[in-house]
N, CA and C of each residue as an Amber inpcrd file, in Angstrom:
protein
   222
   0.8570000  -1.1680000   0.0000000   0.0000000   0.0000000   0.0000000
   0.9030000   1.2310000   0.0000000   0.6280000   2.1110000  -0.9160000
   1.4040000   3.3470000  -0.9890000   0.8720000   4.3420000   0.0450000
   1.6600000   5.3810000   0.3570000   1.1640000   6.3900000   1.3020000
  -0.1390000   7.0470000   0.8480000  -0.2860000   7.2970000  -0.4490000
  -1.5350000   7.9210000  -0.9160000  -2.7110000   6.9560000  -0.7920000
  -2.4810000   5.6690000  -1.0470000  -3.5410000   4.6730000  -0.8510000
  -3.9180000   4.5800000   0.6220000  -2.9220000   4.6570000   1.5000000
  -3.1940000   4.6000000   2.9400000  -4.0320000   5.7920000   3.3790000
  -3.7010000   6.9820000   2.8780000  -4.4880000   8.1690000   3.2340000
  -5.9120000   8.0610000   2.7030000  -6.0580000   7.5650000   1.4680000
  -7.3940000   7.4030000   0.8780000  -8.2120000   6.4090000   1.7010000
  -7.5860000   5.3090000   2.0930000  -8.2920000   4.2990000   2.9000000
  -8.6260000   4.8640000   4.2770000  -7.7080000   5.6480000   4.8480000
  -7.9630000   6.2660000   6.1560000  -9.1490000   7.2170000   6.0820000
  -9.2520000   7.9830000   4.9940000 -10.4080000   8.8810000   4.8360000
 -11.7050000   8.0880000   4.7580000 -11.6830000   6.9690000   4.0350000
 -12.8860000   6.1370000   3.9200000 -13.2730000   5.5460000   5.2710000
 -12.2840000   5.1010000   6.0400000 -12.5640000   4.5330000   7.3650000
 -13.1150000   5.6080000   8.2900000 -12.5210000   6.8050000   8.2470000
 -13.0120000   7.8970000   9.0900000 -14.4400000   8.2690000   8.7110000
 -14.7460000   8.2920000   7.4150000 -16.1130000   8.5970000   6.9750000
 -17.0880000   7.5360000   7.4660000 -16.6840000   6.2720000   7.3920000
 -17.5440000   5.1960000   7.8970000 -17.7570000   5.3410000   9.3950000
 -16.7170000   5.7310000  10.1210000 -16.8330000   5.9040000  11.5720000
 -17.7620000   7.0640000  11.9130000 -17.7070000   8.1190000  11.1280000
 -18.6150000   9.2460000  11.3750000 -20.0620000   8.8270000  11.1710000
 -20.3050000   8.0370000  10.1510000 -21.6630000   7.5800000   9.8550000
 -22.1590000   6.5870000  10.8960000 -21.3210000   5.6190000  11.2420000
 -21.7370000   4.5360000  12.1400000 -21.5250000   4.8670000  13.6100000
 -20.7150000   5.8630000  13.9130000 -20.3930000   6.1720000  15.2990000
 -19.0950000   5.5240000  15.7320000 -18.8600000   4.3210000  15.2840000
 -17.6390000   3.5920000  15.6140000 -17.4990000   2.4430000  14.6260000
 -16.2730000   2.1260000  14.2430000 -16.0550000   1.0090000  13.3310000
 -14.9390000   0.1170000  13.8490000 -14.9670000  -1.1110000  13.3880000
 -13.9050000  -2.0760000  13.6290000 -13.2240000  -2.2970000  12.2850000
 -11.9070000  -2.2030000  12.2560000 -11.1720000  -2.4190000  11.0130000
 -10.5670000  -3.8150000  11.0580000 -10.8570000  -4.5970000  10.0270000
 -10.3050000  -5.9500000   9.9460000  -9.5230000  -6.0910000   8.6440000
  -8.6500000  -7.0820000   8.6080000  -7.8970000  -7.3820000   7.3990000
  -8.2210000  -8.8040000   6.9820000  -8.5970000  -8.9700000   5.7100000
  -8.9510000 -10.3070000   5.2410000  -7.7040000 -11.0760000   4.8030000
  -7.9050000 -12.2900000   4.3430000  -6.7980000 -13.1540000   3.9550000
  -5.9860000 -12.6420000   2.7860000  -6.5450000 -11.7510000   1.9770000
  -5.8150000 -11.1630000   0.8600000  -5.1580000  -9.8400000   1.2360000
  -5.2230000  -9.4620000   2.5060000  -4.5880000  -8.2340000   2.9650000
  -5.4380000  -6.9850000   2.8220000  -6.6800000  -7.1280000   2.3490000
  -7.5570000  -5.9690000   2.2020000  -8.1340000  -5.5800000   3.5570000
  -8.2940000  -4.2690000   3.7610000  -8.8650000  -3.7520000   5.0010000
 -10.3460000  -3.4810000   4.8000000 -11.1410000  -3.7660000   5.8220000
 -12.5840000  -3.5300000   5.7840000 -12.9850000  -2.8510000   7.0870000
 -13.8370000  -1.8360000   6.9890000 -14.3650000  -1.1480000   8.1630000
 -15.8010000  -1.6140000   8.3740000 -16.0660000  -2.1850000   9.5320000
 -17.3910000  -2.6890000   9.8610000 -17.9700000  -1.8540000  10.9970000
 -19.2440000  -1.4810000  10.9160000 -19.8440000  -0.6820000  11.9780000
 -19.8440000  -1.4260000  13.3060000 -19.6100000  -0.7060000  14.3780000
 -19.7060000  -1.2750000  15.7100000 -18.3900000  -1.3200000  16.4500000
 -18.4460000  -1.9260000  17.6100000 -17.2680000  -2.1120000  18.4600000
 -17.0520000  -3.5990000  18.6290000 -15.8340000  -3.9870000  18.9170000
 -15.5550000  -5.4090000  19.1030000 -14.3410000  -5.5890000  19.9890000
 -14.2830000  -6.7250000  20.6310000 -13.0920000  -7.1400000  21.3470000
 -12.4850000  -8.2780000  20.5500000 -11.1770000  -8.2610000  20.4180000
 -10.5130000  -9.3230000  19.6740000 -10.4660000 -10.5640000  20.5500000
 -11.0330000 -11.6350000  20.0520000 -11.0100000 -12.9090000  20.7610000
  -9.8220000 -13.7130000  20.2790000  -9.6640000 -13.8180000  18.9880000
  -8.5580000 -14.5710000  18.4200000  -8.7340000 -14.7130000  16.9270000
  -7.7700000 -15.3350000  16.3170000  -7.8260000 -15.6270000  14.8930000
  -7.8100000 -17.1340000  14.7380000  -8.7360000 -17.6610000  13.9850000
  -8.8910000 -19.1110000  13.8830000  -8.9650000 -19.5320000  12.4290000
  -8.4950000 -20.7190000  12.1370000  -8.6460000 -21.2840000  10.8080000
  -9.2910000 -22.6580000  10.9370000  -9.3310000 -23.3940000   9.8570000
  -9.9940000 -24.6890000   9.8510000  -9.3460000 -25.7380000  10.7320000
  -8.1230000 -25.4820000  11.1890000  -7.4310000 -26.4450000  12.0540000
  -7.5100000 -26.0420000  13.5310000  -8.3570000 -25.0830000  13.8510000
  -8.4400000 -24.5830000  15.2250000  -8.7890000 -25.7080000  16.1950000
  -8.1470000 -25.6820000  17.3440000  -8.4360000 -26.6360000  18.4060000
  -9.8000000 -26.2810000  18.9840000 -10.7530000 -27.1980000  18.8970000
 -12.1190000 -26.9000000  19.3400000 -12.1940000 -26.5790000  20.8200000
 -11.4200000 -27.2770000  21.6390000 -11.4560000 -27.0030000  23.0800000
 -10.9240000 -25.6020000  23.3830000  -9.8390000 -25.2140000  22.7240000
  -9.2810000 -23.8760000  22.9400000 -10.2540000 -22.8030000  22.4610000
 -10.8900000 -23.0350000  21.3280000 -11.8730000 -22.0910000  20.8140000
 -13.0660000 -21.9860000  21.7550000 -13.5480000 -23.1110000  22.2490000
 -14.6670000 -23.1060000  23.1980000 -14.2880000 -22.3640000  24.4710000
 -13.0540000 -22.5600000  24.9620000 -12.5930000 -21.8350000  26.1480000
 -12.5750000 -20.3340000  25.8960000 -12.1160000 -19.9150000  24.7160000
 -12.1090000 -18.4920000  24.3800000 -13.5240000 -17.9280000  24.3680000
 -14.4620000 -18.6740000  23.7960000 -15.8470000 -18.2030000  23.7350000
 -16.4710000 -18.1180000  25.1210000 -16.1840000 -19.0910000  25.9700000
 -16.6930000 -19.0410000  27.3450000 -16.1190000 -17.8500000  28.0930000
 -14.8350000 -17.5840000  27.8940000 -14.2100000 -16.4320000  28.5410000
 -14.8770000 -15.1430000  28.0790000 -15.1220000 -15.0270000  26.7810000
 -15.7470000 -13.8200000  26.2550000 -17.1420000 -13.6270000  26.8280000
 -17.9380000 -14.6900000  26.8650000 -19.3010000 -14.5480000  27.3820000
 -19.3120000 -14.2860000  28.8800000 -18.2820000 -14.7210000  29.5980000
 -18.2230000 -14.4350000  31.0330000 -17.9770000 -12.9550000  31.2880000
 -17.4350000 -12.2530000  30.2900000 -17.1800000 -10.8240000  30.4180000
 -18.2940000  -9.9940000  29.8090000 -19.4070000 -10.6280000  29.4430000
 -20.4840000  -9.9410000  28.7220000 -20.9200000  -8.6900000  29.4550000
 -21.1310000  -7.6730000  28.6730000 -21.5840000  -6.3990000  29.2260000
 -23.0660000  -6.2320000  28.9300000 -23.7020000  -5.3550000  29.6740000
 -25.1100000  -5.0640000  29.4260000 -25.2340000  -4.2650000  28.1420000
 -26.1940000  -4.5980000  27.3270000 -26.4050000  -3.8760000  26.0770000
 -27.0560000  -2.5370000  26.3570000 -27.1260000  -1.6950000  25.3340000
 -27.6980000  -0.3600000  25.4970000 -29.1360000  -0.3880000  25.9830000
 -29.8960000  -1.3980000  25.5780000 -31.3010000  -1.4370000  25.9960000
 -31.4800000  -2.0680000  27.3750000 -30.3590000  -2.3770000  28.0470000
 -30.4350000  -2.8900000  29.4060000 -30.5560000  -4.3870000  29.5020000
 -30.6690000  -5.0610000  28.3790000 -30.7750000  -6.5200000  28.4050000
 -29.3730000  -7.1100000  28.3810000 -29.1090000  -8.0510000  29.2750000
 -27.7900000  -8.6160000  29.4270000 -27.4020000  -9.4950000  28.3420000
């Protein structure tokens, strides 16, 4: 990515953040960046060989930290 491409992508991400309020930036397997509306906590990166027990432990840990949603429902 050239500096001008980085600035162009940064402007697009900032515009998406202004519209959505907050965005999560992810990178796909081809190295492309995507801005998705919302907030997120990074749990991990997994592929088809992921250890199911380790993945289940990560998911249990995440749900144990669950926060109350905006509408008050847990």
